[in-house]
């Protein structure tokens, strides 16, 4: 071999978290769909959706649902191969990124709204604030969909042999253009929002210390908890992805360690889509709404049952 030639070292497969990840994905999917659907039902039935915080929470629940609906596909893919075809590969990839991008944009918008309300106290009217919130939510979805188009277009199914296929980005991950695109993406959609949120909440917490309004304190705490949980879940994932893009160890043991860390942080990140409903259960008001909702469902079922009298296989609407 020539002295200038770089030899690629092929490592044997290390500890595989594929099965654990697949089971975890399906579990997150069930928890997220159940929790976020219940949250949406409570918001629609019991809460005032003209309130700005409720508006953002409703959109966040929808964002989590969009993300969660991709998990069964990724879970099956981890255990087998991609069997869903080209369109599903592009569509599921797009939905994944729409859910991710919309979450961080909505959280940033929610934090900025709290900053203007609590610190600047500059909203001219509640109507203007509502319109701005609606515009922010619409913009979050529009930006997320537009940003995910390139990811969807680049997602291709590659076939290996007769029974193996992958759904991956078709571009070379080592190319300069791909890396620059990734760095720009993570800067604009993670680190920039993180910096904005840290700045806003530093000012908010300083202001709130001198306030005596309990309701205002409670709203700030709720939004802060939502934001903190998001960054606890997604922060380590983005950091390890950044490390992997910058550092490619030649030692197989180090490479296996990084892959295991990546897989663990991936599970933590994906679990975020079922976290928000769990946070709301800490609120007494939410728990009361939840009990009322279950009572309403039971009453509705009993009401439907009383409409029909059944004898054997025959039912009549009159008793």
Coordinates of C-alpha atoms in Angstrom, one line a residue:
X1 CA 0.0 0.0 0.0
X2 CA 1.2 3.5 -0.7
X3 CA 2.1 5.7 2.2
X4 CA -0.6 8.3 1.4
X5 CA -3.5 5.9 1.1
X6 CA -6.0 5.8 3.9
X7 CA -7.1 2.4 5.0
X8 CA -10.7 2.1 6.1
X9 CA -11.1 -0.1 9.1
X10 CA -14.3 -2.2 9.2
X11 CA -15.4 -2.9 12.7
X12 CA -17.3 -6.0 13.8
X13 CA -20.9 -5.3 15.0
X14 CA -20.9 -4.2 18.6
X15 CA -23.8 -4.3 21.1
X16 CA -27.0 -3.8 19.1
X17 CA -29.8 -1.8 20.7
X18 CA -32.1 -2.4 17.6
X19 CA -34.6 -4.7 19.4
X20 CA -34.8 -2.5 22.5
X21 CA -35.2 0.6 20.4
X22 CA -38.0 -0.9 18.3
X23 CA -39.9 -1.9 21.4
X24 CA -39.3 1.5 22.9
X25 CA -40.5 3.2 19.8
X26 CA -43.8 1.3 19.8
X27 CA -44.3 2.1 23.5
X28 CA -43.6 5.8 23.0
X29 CA -46.1 5.8 20.1
X30 CA -48.9 4.3 22.3
X31 CA -48.2 6.7 25.1
X32 CA -47.9 9.7 22.9
X33 CA -51.0 9.1 20.9
X34 CA -53.1 8.3 24.0
X35 CA -51.7 11.3 26.0
X36 CA -51.9 13.9 23.2
X37 CA -55.3 12.8 22.0
X38 CA -56.6 13.1 25.6
X39 CA -54.9 16.5 25.9
X40 CA -56.5 17.7 22.7
X41 CA -59.9 16.5 23.9
X42 CA -59.5 18.4 27.2
X43 CA -58.4 21.6 25.4
X44 CA -61.3 21.5 23.0
X45 CA -63.9 20.6 25.5
X46 CA -62.9 22.4 28.7
X47 CA -60.4 25.2 27.8
X48 CA -60.7 28.5 26.1
X49 CA -58.8 28.1 22.9
X50 CA -58.6 31.9 22.4
X51 CA -56.1 32.0 25.3
X52 CA -52.6 32.2 23.8
X53 CA -51.0 29.6 26.0
X54 CA -53.8 27.1 25.1
X55 CA -53.3 27.9 21.5
X56 CA -49.6 27.0 21.6
X57 CA -50.2 23.9 23.7
X58 CA -52.8 22.7 21.2
X59 CA -50.3 23.1 18.3
X60 CA -47.6 21.4 20.3
X61 CA -49.8 18.4 20.9
X62 CA -50.5 18.2 17.2
X63 CA -46.8 18.5 16.5
X64 CA -46.0 15.6 19.0
X65 CA -48.7 13.5 17.3
X66 CA -47.2 14.1 13.8
X67 CA -43.8 13.0 15.1
X68 CA -45.2 10.0 17.1
X69 CA -47.0 8.7 14.0
X70 CA -43.7 8.0 12.3
X71 CA -42.3 5.8 15.2
X72 CA -44.1 2.5 14.2
X73 CA -42.4 2.8 10.8
X74 CA -39.0 3.4 12.3
X75 CA -39.6 0.7 14.9
X76 CA -40.4 -1.9 12.2
X77 CA -37.5 -0.7 10.1
X78 CA -35.0 -1.3 12.9
X79 CA -36.1 -5.0 13.2
X80 CA -36.4 -5.8 9.5
X81 CA -35.8 -3.6 6.5
X82 CA -37.7 -0.8 4.8
X83 CA -40.8 -2.6 3.2
X84 CA -43.1 0.4 2.8
X85 CA -41.9 1.7 -0.5
X86 CA -40.5 5.0 -1.9
X87 CA -43.5 7.2 -1.2
X88 CA -43.7 6.2 2.4
X89 CA -40.0 6.7 2.9
X90 CA -40.3 10.3 1.7
X91 CA -43.6 10.9 3.5
X92 CA -42.5 9.5 6.9
X93 CA -39.1 11.3 6.7
X94 CA -41.0 14.6 6.0
X95 CA -43.5 14.0 8.9
X96 CA -40.5 13.2 11.2
X97 CA -38.9 16.5 10.5
X98 CA -42.1 18.5 10.4
X99 CA -42.8 17.2 14.0
X100 CA -39.3 18.1 15.1
X101 CA -39.0 21.5 13.5
X102 CA -42.5 22.7 14.5
X103 CA -41.9 21.7 18.1
X104 CA -38.8 23.9 18.5
X105 CA -40.3 26.8 16.6
X106 CA -43.6 26.7 18.6
X107 CA -41.6 26.5 21.9
X108 CA -39.5 29.5 20.9
X109 CA -42.6 31.5 19.9
X110 CA -44.3 30.6 23.2
X111 CA -41.3 31.8 25.1
X112 CA -41.1 35.0 23.2
X113 CA -44.8 35.6 23.9
X114 CA -44.1 35.1 27.6
X115 CA -41.1 37.5 27.4
X116 CA -43.2 40.2 25.8
X117 CA -46.1 39.7 28.2
X118 CA -44.1 39.5 31.4
X119 CA -41.0 41.5 30.8
X120 CA -41.8 44.1 28.2
X121 CA -45.6 44.2 28.9
X122 CA -46.0 45.7 25.4
X123 CA -49.0 43.9 24.0
X124 CA -51.4 46.7 22.9
X125 CA -54.5 44.4 23.3
X126 CA -55.4 40.8 23.9
X127 CA -56.8 40.6 20.3
X128 CA -53.4 41.7 18.9
X129 CA -51.7 39.1 21.0
X130 CA -54.1 36.4 19.8
X131 CA -53.5 37.3 16.2
X132 CA -49.8 37.3 16.6
X133 CA -50.0 33.8 18.3
X134 CA -52.1 32.5 15.4
X135 CA -49.6 33.9 12.9
X136 CA -46.7 32.4 14.8
X137 CA -48.4 28.9 14.9
X138 CA -49.2 29.1 11.1
X139 CA -45.6 30.2 10.4
X140 CA -44.2 27.4 12.5
X141 CA -46.1 24.8 10.4
X142 CA -45.3 26.5 7.1
X143 CA -41.6 26.8 7.9
X144 CA -41.5 23.2 9.1
X145 CA -43.1 21.9 6.0
X146 CA -40.9 23.9 3.7
X147 CA -37.7 22.9 5.6
X148 CA -38.7 19.2 5.5
X149 CA -39.1 19.2 1.7
X150 CA -35.4 18.8 1.1
X151 CA -35.2 16.0 3.6
X152 CA -38.1 14.2 2.0
X153 CA -36.7 14.6 -1.5
X154 CA -33.3 13.3 -0.5
X155 CA -34.8 10.2 1.3
X156 CA -34.5 7.3 -1.0
X157 CA -35.0 3.5 -0.7
X158 CA -31.9 1.5 -1.5
X159 CA -32.2 -2.2 -2.2
X160 CA -29.5 -4.7 -1.2
X161 CA -30.1 -8.3 -2.4
X162 CA -33.5 -9.7 -2.6
X163 CA -35.0 -9.0 0.8
X164 CA -33.1 -6.0 2.3
X165 CA -33.8 -2.3 1.8
X166 CA -33.0 1.0 3.5
X167 CA -34.7 4.3 3.7
X168 CA -31.8 6.8 4.0
X169 CA -30.6 10.2 2.8
X170 CA -29.3 9.5 -0.7
X171 CA -26.4 12.1 -0.5
X172 CA -23.0 11.2 0.8
X173 CA -22.9 12.2 4.5
X174 CA -19.2 12.9 4.2
X175 CA -19.6 15.5 1.5
X176 CA -18.9 19.2 2.4
X177 CA -22.3 20.4 1.1
X178 CA -24.2 17.9 3.2
X179 CA -22.2 18.7 6.3
X180 CA -22.7 22.4 5.8
X181 CA -26.4 21.9 5.3
X182 CA -26.5 19.9 8.5
X183 CA -24.6 22.5 10.5
X184 CA -26.8 25.3 9.2
X185 CA -29.9 23.2 10.1
X186 CA -28.8 22.5 13.7
X187 CA -27.7 26.1 14.2
X188 CA -31.0 27.6 13.0
X189 CA -33.4 25.0 14.5
X190 CA -31.7 24.1 17.7
X191 CA -28.8 26.3 19.0
X192 CA -30.4 29.6 17.9
X193 CA -33.8 28.8 19.5
X194 CA -31.9 27.6 22.6
X195 CA -30.1 30.9 22.9
X196 CA -33.3 32.9 22.4
X197 CA -35.1 30.9 25.0
X198 CA -32.2 31.1 27.6
X199 CA -32.1 34.9 27.1
X200 CA -35.9 35.3 27.4
X201 CA -36.3 33.1 30.5
X202 CA -33.3 34.8 32.2
X203 CA -35.2 38.1 31.9
X204 CA -38.6 36.5 32.7
X205 CA -37.4 34.9 35.9
X206 CA -35.8 38.1 37.1
X207 CA -39.1 39.9 36.5
X208 CA -41.3 37.2 38.1
X209 CA -39.3 37.3 41.3
X210 CA -40.7 40.8 41.9
X211 CA -44.3 40.0 40.8
X212 CA -47.0 38.9 43.2
X213 CA -49.5 37.5 40.6
X214 CA -49.9 33.8 41.4
X215 CA -51.6 33.1 38.0
X216 CA -48.8 34.7 36.1
X217 CA -46.2 32.7 38.1
X218 CA -48.1 29.4 37.3
X219 CA -48.2 30.1 33.5
X220 CA -44.5 31.0 33.5
X221 CA -43.7 27.7 35.4
X222 CA -45.8 25.6 33.0
X223 CA -44.1 27.0 29.9
X224 CA -40.6 26.8 31.5
X225 CA -41.2 23.1 32.3
X226 CA -42.3 22.4 28.7
X227 CA -39.2 24.1 27.4
X228 CA -36.7 22.5 29.8
X229 CA -38.1 19.0 29.1
X230 CA -37.7 19.6 25.4
X231 CA -34.0 20.6 25.7
X232 CA -33.3 17.8 28.2
X233 CA -34.6 15.3 25.7
X234 CA -33.3 16.8 22.4
X235 CA -30.1 18.5 23.6
X236 CA -27.9 15.4 24.1
X237 CA -29.1 14.0 20.8
X238 CA -28.1 17.1 18.8
X239 CA -24.8 17.2 20.6
X240 CA -23.9 13.6 19.9
X241 CA -24.9 14.1 16.3
X242 CA -22.6 17.1 16.0
X243 CA -19.8 15.1 17.6
X244 CA -20.3 12.2 15.1
X245 CA -20.3 14.6 12.2
X246 CA -17.0 16.1 13.3
X247 CA -15.2 13.1 14.8
X248 CA -14.8 9.7 13.1
X249 CA -12.7 7.5 15.4
X250 CA -10.5 4.8 13.8
X251 CA -10.6 2.7 17.0
X252 CA -13.5 0.2 16.9
X253 CA -14.1 0.3 20.6
X254 CA -14.5 4.1 20.6
X255 CA -16.7 3.9 17.6
X256 CA -19.0 1.3 19.2
X257 CA -19.2 3.4 22.4
X258 CA -20.3 6.5 20.3
X259 CA -22.9 4.4 18.5
X260 CA -24.3 3.1 21.8
X261 CA -24.4 6.7 23.2
X262 CA -26.1 7.9 20.0
X263 CA -28.8 5.2 20.3
X264 CA -29.5 5.9 24.0
X265 CA -29.8 9.7 23.3
X266 CA -32.0 8.9 20.3
X267 CA -34.4 7.0 22.6
X268 CA -34.4 10.0 25.0
X269 CA -35.1 12.4 22.2
X270 CA -37.9 10.4 20.7
X271 CA -39.5 10.0 24.1
X272 CA -40.2 13.8 24.2
X273 CA -43.4 13.4 22.1
X274 CA -45.1 11.7 25.1
X275 CA -43.7 14.0 27.8
X276 CA -46.0 17.1 27.6
X277 CA -49.2 15.3 28.6
X278 CA -47.3 13.8 31.5
X279 CA -46.3 17.3 32.6
X280 CA -49.9 18.5 32.5
X281 CA -51.0 15.7 34.9
X282 CA -49.0 17.6 37.6
X283 CA -51.6 20.3 37.3
X284 CA -54.7 19.8 39.6
X285 CA -56.8 21.6 37.0
X286 CA -55.8 19.2 34.3
X287 CA -56.5 16.2 36.5
X288 CA -60.0 17.5 37.2
X289 CA -60.6 18.0 33.5
X290 CA -59.3 14.4 32.9
X291 CA -61.7 12.9 35.4
X292 CA -64.6 15.0 33.9
X293 CA -63.6 13.8 30.4
X294 CA -63.6 10.1 31.5
X295 CA -67.0 10.7 33.2
X296 CA -68.3 12.3 30.0
X297 CA -67.1 9.3 27.9
X298 CA -68.8 6.8 30.3
X299 CA -72.1 8.8 30.2
X300 CA -72.0 8.9 26.4
X301 CA -71.5 5.1 26.2
X302 CA -74.4 4.5 28.6
X303 CA -76.5 6.9 26.6
X304 CA -75.8 5.1 23.4
X305 CA -76.5 1.7 25.1
X306 CA -79.9 2.9 26.3
X307 CA -80.9 3.8 22.8
X308 CA -81.0 0.1 21.8
X309 CA -82.8 -2.9 23.4
X310 CA -81.3 -6.1 22.2
X311 CA -82.8 -9.6 22.4
X312 CA -80.5 -12.3 21.0
X313 CA -79.2 -11.0 17.7
X314 CA -82.0 -8.5 17.2
X315 CA -81.8 -4.9 18.4
X316 CA -84.5 -2.2 18.5
X317 CA -84.1 1.5 19.1
X318 CA -87.1 1.4 21.4
X319 CA -87.1 -0.3 24.8

